[in-house]
Every structure is written in C-alpha cells, then in structure tokens.
Short mmCIF file of C-alpha atoms in Angstrom, two decimals:
data_model
loop_
_atom_site.label_atom_id
_atom_site.label_comp_id
_atom_site.label_asym_id
_atom_site.label_seq_id
_atom_site.Cartn_x
_atom_site.Cartn_y
_atom_site.Cartn_z
CA CYS J 638 -84.32 -137.02 -242.09
CA GLY J 639 -85.66 -133.72 -243.44
CA ILE J 640 -87.53 -132.89 -246.62
CA GLU J 641 -84.31 -131.87 -248.32
CA GLU J 642 -82.81 -135.37 -247.92
CA VAL J 643 -86.00 -137.04 -249.14
CA ALA J 644 -86.26 -134.71 -252.14
CA SER J 645 -82.61 -135.30 -253.04
CA GLU J 646 -83.07 -139.04 -252.74
CA CYS J 647 -86.24 -139.17 -254.85
CA PHE J 648 -85.29 -136.52 -257.42
CA LYS J 649 -81.61 -136.67 -258.33
CA GLY J 650 -80.05 -133.23 -258.82
CA VAL J 651 -82.95 -131.34 -257.22
CA SER J 652 -82.30 -127.94 -255.65
CA VAL J 653 -84.00 -127.43 -252.29
CA GLN J 654 -84.97 -123.94 -251.14
CA LEU J 655 -86.30 -123.40 -247.63
CA CYS J 656 -88.42 -120.32 -247.01
CA THR J 657 -86.29 -117.32 -246.11
CA VAL J 658 -89.32 -115.27 -245.10
CA HIS J 659 -90.29 -117.77 -242.41
CA LYS J 660 -86.69 -118.11 -241.20
CA LYS J 661 -86.30 -114.32 -240.89
CA ARG J 662 -89.57 -114.09 -238.92
CA GLU J 663 -88.46 -116.90 -236.64
CA LEU J 664 -85.07 -115.32 -235.96
CA GLN J 665 -86.54 -111.84 -235.42
CA SER J 666 -89.10 -113.20 -232.95
CA LYS J 667 -86.28 -114.27 -230.61
CA VAL J 668 -84.59 -110.85 -230.47
CA ARG J 669 -85.07 -108.29 -227.71
CA PRO J 670 -87.05 -105.20 -228.75
CA ARG J 671 -84.09 -102.86 -228.23
CA ASP J 672 -82.02 -104.85 -230.79
CA LYS J 673 -84.80 -105.59 -233.25
CA ALA J 674 -84.29 -102.67 -235.67
CA LEU J 675 -80.54 -103.17 -236.12
CA PHE J 676 -80.84 -106.96 -236.14
CA SER J 677 -83.60 -106.86 -238.77
CA SER J 678 -81.69 -104.42 -240.94
CA GLU J 679 -78.55 -106.58 -240.90
CA LEU J 680 -80.56 -109.76 -241.46
CA LYS J 681 -82.23 -108.18 -244.49
CA GLU J 682 -78.76 -107.54 -245.95
CA VAL J 683 -77.76 -111.17 -245.37
CA PHE J 684 -80.79 -112.42 -247.32
CA SER J 685 -80.47 -109.76 -250.02
CA MET J 686 -81.27 -110.77 -253.59
CA GLU J 687 -78.81 -108.26 -255.03
CA SER J 688 -76.79 -109.47 -257.98
CA SER J 689 -73.44 -108.86 -256.26
CA VAL J 690 -74.03 -112.01 -254.19
CA ARG J 691 -73.22 -114.65 -256.76
CA SER J 692 -73.69 -117.99 -255.01
CA SER J 693 -75.36 -119.84 -252.20
CA ARG J 694 -71.91 -120.44 -250.72
CA GLU J 695 -71.38 -116.69 -250.42
CA GLY J 696 -74.83 -116.31 -248.81
CA VAL J 697 -74.00 -119.00 -246.26
CA GLU J 698 -70.71 -117.26 -245.41
CA ARG J 699 -72.54 -113.95 -244.92
CA MET J 700 -75.01 -115.68 -242.60
CA LYS J 701 -72.22 -117.33 -240.60
CA ALA J 702 -70.55 -113.93 -240.12
CA PHE J 703 -73.90 -112.45 -239.05
CA CYS J 704 -74.42 -115.30 -236.55
CA ALA J 705 -70.90 -114.85 -235.15
CA ARG J 706 -71.48 -111.10 -234.74
CA TRP J 707 -74.83 -111.51 -232.93
CA GLY J 708 -74.06 -114.85 -231.26
CA ARG J 709 -72.70 -113.33 -228.05
CA SER J 710 -76.09 -111.78 -227.35
CA TYR J 711 -78.17 -114.57 -228.92
CA PRO J 712 -76.59 -118.03 -228.52
CA PHE J 713 -79.30 -119.69 -230.66
CA LEU J 714 -77.57 -118.06 -233.66
CA LEU J 715 -74.36 -119.96 -232.94
CA LYS J 716 -76.33 -123.19 -233.12
CA PHE J 717 -78.07 -122.10 -236.34
CA ARG J 718 -74.68 -121.19 -237.87
CA GLU J 719 -73.67 -124.86 -237.63
CA SER J 720 -77.00 -126.25 -238.85
CA PRO J 721 -76.78 -128.65 -241.82
CA ARG J 722 -79.95 -126.98 -243.15
CA LEU J 723 -78.32 -123.53 -243.42
CA PRO J 724 -77.30 -123.85 -247.11
CA PHE J 725 -80.90 -124.61 -248.10
CA TYR J 726 -81.92 -121.04 -247.20
CA PHE J 727 -79.57 -119.65 -249.87
CA THR J 728 -80.24 -121.87 -252.90
CA TYR J 729 -82.00 -118.92 -254.61
CA LEU J 730 -78.61 -117.21 -254.95
CA ASP J 731 -77.50 -119.88 -257.44
CA TYR J 732 -80.13 -118.61 -259.86
CA ALA J 733 -80.29 -115.56 -262.09
CA PRO J 734 -81.34 -112.33 -260.31
CA GLU J 735 -84.58 -112.24 -262.36
CA VAL J 736 -85.63 -115.63 -260.97
CA ARG J 737 -84.62 -115.14 -257.32
CA PRO J 738 -87.83 -113.39 -256.19
CA PHE J 739 -89.86 -116.40 -257.35
CA ILE J 740 -87.95 -118.96 -255.27
CA TYR J 741 -86.79 -116.77 -252.34
CA SER J 742 -90.00 -117.56 -250.48
CA THR J 743 -92.13 -120.68 -250.56
CA ASN J 744 -95.34 -118.79 -249.74
CA TRP J 745 -96.79 -119.25 -253.24
CA VAL J 746 -96.14 -123.02 -253.04
CA GLU J 747 -97.90 -123.17 -249.68
CA ARG J 748 -100.83 -121.20 -251.12
CA PHE J 749 -101.04 -123.58 -254.08
CA ASN J 750 -101.01 -126.59 -251.71
CA ARG J 751 -103.87 -125.06 -249.68
CA GLN J 752 -105.90 -124.56 -252.85
CA ILE J 753 -105.35 -128.18 -253.88
CA LYS J 754 -106.40 -129.41 -250.43
CA LYS J 755 -109.50 -127.22 -250.61
CA ALA J 756 -110.39 -128.54 -254.08
CA VAL J 757 -109.86 -132.14 -252.98
CA SER J 758 -112.06 -131.62 -249.90
CA TYR J 759 -114.99 -130.80 -252.22
CA LYS J 760 -114.66 -134.17 -253.90
CA ALA J 761 -115.91 -137.22 -252.02
CA ALA J 762 -113.38 -139.45 -253.77
CA LEU J 763 -110.89 -139.32 -256.58
CA PRO J 764 -111.31 -142.66 -258.39
CA SER J 765 -107.89 -142.67 -260.06
CA VAL J 766 -104.50 -141.01 -260.17
CA ASP J 767 -105.50 -139.42 -263.48
CA SER J 768 -108.52 -137.75 -261.88
CA ALA J 769 -106.31 -136.37 -259.08
CA LEU J 770 -103.80 -135.03 -261.61
CA TYR J 771 -106.64 -133.50 -263.65
CA LEU J 772 -107.96 -131.74 -260.54
CA ILE J 773 -104.48 -130.41 -259.67
CA GLY J 774 -104.12 -129.19 -263.27
CA LEU J 775 -107.42 -127.33 -263.05
CA VAL J 776 -106.35 -125.70 -259.79
CA ALA J 777 -103.06 -124.63 -261.41
CA LEU J 778 -104.80 -123.24 -264.50
CA ASN J 779 -107.12 -121.15 -262.33
CA ALA J 780 -104.38 -119.91 -259.98
CA THR J 781 -103.61 -116.48 -261.42
CA TYR J 782 -100.63 -115.93 -259.10
CA LEU J 783 -98.83 -118.81 -260.87
CA HIS J 784 -98.85 -116.90 -264.17
CA ARG J 785 -96.44 -114.12 -263.21
CA LYS J 786 -94.10 -112.96 -265.94
CA ILE J 787 -90.39 -113.26 -265.20
CA GLY J 788 -89.05 -110.02 -266.64
CA ASN J 789 -87.24 -110.21 -269.98
CA LEU J 790 -85.74 -113.62 -269.43
CA SER J 791 -84.22 -115.21 -272.48
CA ALA J 792 -83.55 -118.94 -272.81
CA GLY J 793 -80.02 -118.16 -274.01
CA LEU J 794 -79.21 -116.28 -270.80
CA ILE J 795 -80.35 -118.94 -268.37
CA GLU J 796 -81.30 -122.57 -268.52
CA PHE J 797 -84.41 -123.32 -266.46
CA GLY J 798 -83.59 -120.31 -264.31
CA ARG J 799 -80.17 -121.55 -263.21
CA SER J 800 -77.55 -118.82 -263.38
CA SER J 801 -75.23 -118.94 -266.35
CA SER J 802 -72.32 -117.97 -264.11
CA GLY J 803 -71.81 -121.64 -263.32
CA ALA J 804 -72.66 -121.23 -259.66
#
C-alpha cells in the first residue's frame, strides 16, 4: 500500500503527484553513458510541461511509448511501463500550464517538511495539537519560497489550479 492509496483513502478526490525530477534522475542513473544524452533528451520530452499535452492520460501514453522504444536495451523500463504508480507521475498535466511548474516536482514540499522537522527539534515538547499547528504556521509564514506568484492566473480561468479543459 503506497502513499497514493493512503492519501486517496483519507482524502476523497485527492490528486497525487509523485516527483518527476526524482524519477528522471533514477531512470537516467541506470542508463549506459553512451546512451545517456539521447535517453535524457527523449525523457525530457516525455515529461514536458508544454500546453500541447492536455492530460495525464496522454503523458502516460507518451511514457509507455518511450519505455517500449528503450525497453529492448533497458528491460527495467518494460517493468516501469506496467507499474500501477505510473499515472501518478503525470498528474500535473491535468492542471493549467501556469500551475504545472509548482506541482511537477515535490522538492519544495520536501524542503518545507525538513524545515518543520528542524523547527520541531528545537522544541522539547509540543503540549497540544494547537501548538504544533501554530509552529507549522510560523514555519510556513517565514518560508519565502512558498510565496511564489503564479503568473496572471484568474479564478475564472481555473478552479484551484485544475485545468478548465475538463481533463
């Protein structure tokens, strides 16, 4: 049972996005040096945030074609192509192009979690849930990287970042 199943069970209707940056690094680390440049270039196209890719389904299909093409040389890709987790790497494509860069990678979430852990380690004890939430709120307010502006997004164009195309 992975995090995506737990999140879906606890939060009905949640969208799960796994980190594409980490997946690309993992895949590239298993490729022979002579193939690395072409492999990386094609992999970058698969994970592209361009607006012509309109849905996570289309992203998954592009990845499956990529895995089929490279699978003869790298059998681990054939296994990844059939992974039930594959769609969770393309959730960002179901969102408006202006929002995609913010959810494409989970690095900022991981950074935020590290800052919370660091803040909690300074406290001997948190006497209540409210004090823990207050501390997390303070960390969030002081985290300047969380205050990035998302272009010229208008509420009429998207609802909570979800693409208005119905994807």
